[in-house]
CSV table of C-alpha atoms in Angstrom, one decimal:
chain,number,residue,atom,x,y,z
A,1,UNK,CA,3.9,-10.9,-17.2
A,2,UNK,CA,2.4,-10.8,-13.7
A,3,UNK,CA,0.6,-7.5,-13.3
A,4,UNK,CA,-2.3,-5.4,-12.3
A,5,UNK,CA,-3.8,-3.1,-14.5
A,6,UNK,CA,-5.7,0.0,-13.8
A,7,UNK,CA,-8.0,2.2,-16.7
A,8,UNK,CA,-7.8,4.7,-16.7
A,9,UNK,CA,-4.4,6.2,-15.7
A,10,UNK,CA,-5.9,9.9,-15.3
A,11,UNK,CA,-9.0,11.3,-15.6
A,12,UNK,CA,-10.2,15.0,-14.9
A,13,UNK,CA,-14.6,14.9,-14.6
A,14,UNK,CA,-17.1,17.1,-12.9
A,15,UNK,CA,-18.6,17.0,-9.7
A,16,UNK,CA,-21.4,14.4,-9.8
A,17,UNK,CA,-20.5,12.6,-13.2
A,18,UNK,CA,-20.7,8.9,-12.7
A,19,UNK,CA,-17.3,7.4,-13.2
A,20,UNK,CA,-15.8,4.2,-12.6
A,21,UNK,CA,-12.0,2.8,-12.4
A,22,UNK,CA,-11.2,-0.6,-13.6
A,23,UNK,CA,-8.8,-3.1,-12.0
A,24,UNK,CA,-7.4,-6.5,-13.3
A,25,UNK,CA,-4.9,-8.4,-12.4
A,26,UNK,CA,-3.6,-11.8,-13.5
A,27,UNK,CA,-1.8,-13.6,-10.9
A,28,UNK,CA,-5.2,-15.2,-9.8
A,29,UNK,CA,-5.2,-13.8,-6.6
A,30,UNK,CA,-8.1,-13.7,-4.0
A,31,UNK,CA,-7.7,-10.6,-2.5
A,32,UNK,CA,-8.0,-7.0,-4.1
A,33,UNK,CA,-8.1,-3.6,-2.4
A,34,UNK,CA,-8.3,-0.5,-3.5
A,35,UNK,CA,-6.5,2.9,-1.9
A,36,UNK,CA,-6.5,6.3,-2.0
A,37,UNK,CA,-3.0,8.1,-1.1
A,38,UNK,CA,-3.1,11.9,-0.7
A,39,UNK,CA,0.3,13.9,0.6
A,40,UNK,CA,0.5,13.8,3.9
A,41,UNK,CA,-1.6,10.9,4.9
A,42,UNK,CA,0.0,7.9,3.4
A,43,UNK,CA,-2.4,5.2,1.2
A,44,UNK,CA,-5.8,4.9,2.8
A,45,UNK,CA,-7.6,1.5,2.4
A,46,UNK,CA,-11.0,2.4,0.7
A,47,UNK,CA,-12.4,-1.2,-0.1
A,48,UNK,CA,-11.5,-4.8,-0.1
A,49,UNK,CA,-12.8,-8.0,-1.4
A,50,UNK,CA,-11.1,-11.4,0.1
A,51,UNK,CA,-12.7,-13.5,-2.7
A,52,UNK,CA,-15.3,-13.2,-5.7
A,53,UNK,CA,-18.8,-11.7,-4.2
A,54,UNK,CA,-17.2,-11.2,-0.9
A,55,UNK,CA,-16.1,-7.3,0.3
A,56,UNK,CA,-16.0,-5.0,2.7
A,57,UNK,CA,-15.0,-1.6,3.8
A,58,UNK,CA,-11.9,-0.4,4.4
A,59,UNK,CA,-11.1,2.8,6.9
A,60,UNK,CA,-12.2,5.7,4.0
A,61,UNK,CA,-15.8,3.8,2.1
A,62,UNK,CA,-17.9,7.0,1.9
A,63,UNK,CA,-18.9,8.1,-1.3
A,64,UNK,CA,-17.4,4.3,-3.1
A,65,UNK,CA,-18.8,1.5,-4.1
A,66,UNK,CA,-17.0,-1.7,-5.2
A,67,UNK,CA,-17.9,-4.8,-7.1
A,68,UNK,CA,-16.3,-8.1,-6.9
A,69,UNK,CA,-18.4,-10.6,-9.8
A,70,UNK,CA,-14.9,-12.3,-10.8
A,71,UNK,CA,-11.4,-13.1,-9.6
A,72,UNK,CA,-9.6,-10.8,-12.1
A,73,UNK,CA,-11.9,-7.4,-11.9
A,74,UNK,CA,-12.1,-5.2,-9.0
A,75,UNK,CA,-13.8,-2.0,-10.0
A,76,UNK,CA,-14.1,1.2,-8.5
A,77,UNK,CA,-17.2,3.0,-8.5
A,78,UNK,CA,-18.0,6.8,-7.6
A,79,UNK,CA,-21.8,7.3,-8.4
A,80,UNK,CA,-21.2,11.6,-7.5
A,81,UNK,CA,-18.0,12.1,-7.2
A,82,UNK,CA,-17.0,15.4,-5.2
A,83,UNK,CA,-13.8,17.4,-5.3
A,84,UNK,CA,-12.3,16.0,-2.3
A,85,UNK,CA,-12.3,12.5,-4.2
A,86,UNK,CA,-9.4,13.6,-6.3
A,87,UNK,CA,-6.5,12.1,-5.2
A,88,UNK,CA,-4.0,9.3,-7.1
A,89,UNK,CA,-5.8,5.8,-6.5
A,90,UNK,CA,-4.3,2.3,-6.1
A,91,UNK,CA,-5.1,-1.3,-6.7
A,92,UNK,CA,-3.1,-3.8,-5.4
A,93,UNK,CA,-3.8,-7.7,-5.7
A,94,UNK,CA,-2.7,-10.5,-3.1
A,95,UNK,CA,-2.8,-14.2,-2.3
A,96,UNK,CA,-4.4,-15.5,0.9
A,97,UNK,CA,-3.1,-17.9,2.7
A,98,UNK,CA,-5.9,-18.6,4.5
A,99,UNK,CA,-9.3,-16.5,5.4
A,100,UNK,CA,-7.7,-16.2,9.2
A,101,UNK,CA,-4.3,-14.8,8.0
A,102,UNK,CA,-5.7,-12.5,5.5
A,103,UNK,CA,-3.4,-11.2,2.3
A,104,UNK,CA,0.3,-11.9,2.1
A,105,UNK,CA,2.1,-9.3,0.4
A,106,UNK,CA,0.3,-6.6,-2.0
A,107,UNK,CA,1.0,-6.3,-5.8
A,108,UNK,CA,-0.3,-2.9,-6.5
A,109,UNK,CA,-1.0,-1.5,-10.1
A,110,UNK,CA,0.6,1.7,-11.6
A,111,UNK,CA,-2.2,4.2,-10.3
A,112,UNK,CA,-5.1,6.5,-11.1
A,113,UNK,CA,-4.9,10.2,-11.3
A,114,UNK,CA,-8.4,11.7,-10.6
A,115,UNK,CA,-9.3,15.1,-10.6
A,116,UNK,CA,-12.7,16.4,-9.6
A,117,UNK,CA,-13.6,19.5,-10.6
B,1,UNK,CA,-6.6,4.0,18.3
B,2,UNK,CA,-4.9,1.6,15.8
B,3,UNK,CA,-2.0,4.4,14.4
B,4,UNK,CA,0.9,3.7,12.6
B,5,UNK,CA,3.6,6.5,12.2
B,6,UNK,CA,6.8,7.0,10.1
B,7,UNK,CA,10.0,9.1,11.0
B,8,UNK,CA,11.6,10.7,9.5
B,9,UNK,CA,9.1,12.1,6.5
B,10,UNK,CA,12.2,13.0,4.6
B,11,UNK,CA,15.8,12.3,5.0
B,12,UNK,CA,18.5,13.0,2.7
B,13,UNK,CA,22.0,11.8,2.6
B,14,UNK,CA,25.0,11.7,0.8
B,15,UNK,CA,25.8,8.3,-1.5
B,16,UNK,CA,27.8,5.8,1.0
B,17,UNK,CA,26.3,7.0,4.4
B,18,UNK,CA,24.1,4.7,5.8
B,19,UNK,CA,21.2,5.5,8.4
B,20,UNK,CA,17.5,4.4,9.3
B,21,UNK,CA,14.1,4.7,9.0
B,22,UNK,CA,11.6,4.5,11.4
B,23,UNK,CA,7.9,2.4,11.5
B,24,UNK,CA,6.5,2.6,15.2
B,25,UNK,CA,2.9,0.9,15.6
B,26,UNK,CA,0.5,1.1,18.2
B,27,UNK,CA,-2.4,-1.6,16.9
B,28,UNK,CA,-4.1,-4.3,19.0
B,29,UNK,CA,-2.1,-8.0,17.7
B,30,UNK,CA,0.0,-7.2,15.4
B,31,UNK,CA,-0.3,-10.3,12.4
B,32,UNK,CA,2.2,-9.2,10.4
B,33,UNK,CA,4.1,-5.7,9.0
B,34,UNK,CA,5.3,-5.2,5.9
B,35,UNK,CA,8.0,-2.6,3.8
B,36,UNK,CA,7.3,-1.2,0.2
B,37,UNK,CA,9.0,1.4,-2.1
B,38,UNK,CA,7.4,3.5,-4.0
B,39,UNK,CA,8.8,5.4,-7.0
B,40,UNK,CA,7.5,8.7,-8.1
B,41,UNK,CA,4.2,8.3,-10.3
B,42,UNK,CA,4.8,4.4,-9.3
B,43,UNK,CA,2.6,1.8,-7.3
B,44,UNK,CA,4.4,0.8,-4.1
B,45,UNK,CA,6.6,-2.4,-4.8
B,46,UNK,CA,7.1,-5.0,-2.0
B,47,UNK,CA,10.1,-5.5,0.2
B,48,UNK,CA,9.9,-7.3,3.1
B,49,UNK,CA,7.3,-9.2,5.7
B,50,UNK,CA,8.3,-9.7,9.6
B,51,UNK,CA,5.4,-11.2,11.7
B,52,UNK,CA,7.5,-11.6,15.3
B,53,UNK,CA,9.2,-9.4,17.5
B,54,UNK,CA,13.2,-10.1,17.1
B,55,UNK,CA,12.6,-11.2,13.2
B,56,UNK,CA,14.8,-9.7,10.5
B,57,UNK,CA,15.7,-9.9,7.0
B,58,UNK,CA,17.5,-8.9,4.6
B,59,UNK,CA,17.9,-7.9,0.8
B,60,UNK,CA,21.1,-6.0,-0.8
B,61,UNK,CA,21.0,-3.0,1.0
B,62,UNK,CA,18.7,-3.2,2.7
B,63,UNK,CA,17.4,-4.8,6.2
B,64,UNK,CA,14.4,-4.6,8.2
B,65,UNK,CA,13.9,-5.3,11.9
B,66,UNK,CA,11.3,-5.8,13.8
B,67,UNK,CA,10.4,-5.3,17.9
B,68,UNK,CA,7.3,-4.9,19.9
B,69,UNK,CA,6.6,-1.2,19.1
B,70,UNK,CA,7.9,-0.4,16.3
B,71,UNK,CA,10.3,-1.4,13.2
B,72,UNK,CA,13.5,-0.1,11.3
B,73,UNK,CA,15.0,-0.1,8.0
B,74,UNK,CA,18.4,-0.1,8.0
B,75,UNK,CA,20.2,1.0,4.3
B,76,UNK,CA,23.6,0.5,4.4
B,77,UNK,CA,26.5,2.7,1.8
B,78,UNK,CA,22.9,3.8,0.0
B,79,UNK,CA,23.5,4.7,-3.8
B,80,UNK,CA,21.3,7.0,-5.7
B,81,UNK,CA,19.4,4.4,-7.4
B,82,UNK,CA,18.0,3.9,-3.6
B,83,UNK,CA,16.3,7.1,-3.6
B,84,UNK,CA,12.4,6.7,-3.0
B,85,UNK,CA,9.3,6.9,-0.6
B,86,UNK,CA,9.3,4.2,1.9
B,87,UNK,CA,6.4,3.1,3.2
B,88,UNK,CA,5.5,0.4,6.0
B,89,UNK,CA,1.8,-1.6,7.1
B,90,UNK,CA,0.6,-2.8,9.5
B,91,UNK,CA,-1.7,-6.0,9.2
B,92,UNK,CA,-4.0,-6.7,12.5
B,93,UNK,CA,-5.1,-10.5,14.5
B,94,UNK,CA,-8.5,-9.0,14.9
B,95,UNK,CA,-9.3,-7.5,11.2
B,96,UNK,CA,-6.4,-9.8,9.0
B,97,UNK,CA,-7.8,-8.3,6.0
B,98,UNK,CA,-7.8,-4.7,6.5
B,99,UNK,CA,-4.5,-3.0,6.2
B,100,UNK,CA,-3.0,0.3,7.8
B,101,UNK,CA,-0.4,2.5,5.9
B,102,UNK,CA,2.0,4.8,7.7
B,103,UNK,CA,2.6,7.8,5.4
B,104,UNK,CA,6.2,7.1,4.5
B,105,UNK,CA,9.3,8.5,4.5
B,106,UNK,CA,10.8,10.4,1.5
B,107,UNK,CA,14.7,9.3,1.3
B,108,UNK,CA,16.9,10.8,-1.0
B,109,UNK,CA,20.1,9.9,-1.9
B,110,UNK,CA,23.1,12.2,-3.4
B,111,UNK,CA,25.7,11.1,-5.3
């Protein structure tokens, strides 16, 4: 089945505890993003990554850090995560036509709770 | 400022009474815009692209338009099962791979 996976699916840590999110998906896309969506302000792009080593920041970067070392994995990294980082998190996965068109439509996984406390 | 802005944030109506839903964008070169649902405790699911002023299409229910400023979603005799957050994005000629979210709009749906 065509999906994109997310681990964990909620976690509650402490202000300045390490953490990281995993994404995979298996559709062999080349572009991943990550989001943030908190009520009120729609989904936020955080990070995005057109193609393996390649990424770049989306409109919200501070206090993330992303990695992009093959197709499949996206993770999301918070090296001291503060409490206005919790919010629900998305990946989402898509195939690029071409770099100059950017993604075609977004395949997103089931979300990430994460509470800072 | 690239902005893009839903109306209404919530709308409900009864089963059978169809209405719209609003996307207006102001970004510079619009590449493409595209409609998702989104289920509660779900990841948005995909519904439509448009990519020209005057382009529209179609699925079920459900049909999006699309003009210079802004874009609709028309539901037509909605059922309950059509209850979700709507959500539209906005997709730019000068930065293709970054991606703009309006913050939905909340439709509910009585039977």
């Amino acid at each position: 089945e065509a999906q994109v996976t997310q681990n964990p699916r909620y976690l509650i840590t402490v202000t300045g505890k390490k953490l990281t999110v995993t994404c995979s998906q298996n559709m062999n896309h080349e572009y991943m993003s990550w989001y943030r969506q908190d009520p009120g302000l729609g989904l936020r792009q955080i990070y995005y990554s057109m193609n393996v080593e390649v990424t770049d920041k989306g409109d919200v970067p501070e206090g993330y850090k992303v990695s992009r070392k093959e197709k499949r994995n996206f993770p999301l990294i918070l090296e001291s995560p503060s409490p206005n980082q919790t919010s629900l998190y998305f990946c989402a996965s898509s195939l690029v036509r071409d770099s100059s068109r950017g993604p075609a439509e977004q395949y997103f996984g089931p979300g990430t709770r994460l509470t800072v406390t | 400022e690239d902005q893009v802005t839903q109306s209404p944030e919530a709308l409900r109506l009864q089963e059978g009474e169809s209405s719209s839903l609003n996307c207006s964008y102001t970004v510079s070169g619009l590449r493409g815009l595209f409609w998702y649902r989104q289920d509660p405790g779900k990841g948005p699911e995909f519904l439509f692209t448009l990519y020209s002023a005057g382009e529209e299409k179609e699925k079920e229910r459900l049909k999006a338009t699309l003009t210079k400023k802004e874009s609709f979603l028309h539901i037509t005799a909605p059922k309950p099962e059509d209850s979700a957050t709507y959500l539209c994005a906005v997709q730019r000629y000068s930065s293709a791979s970054k991606i703009i979210f309006g913050s939905g709009t909340r439709l509910s749906i009585r039977p």
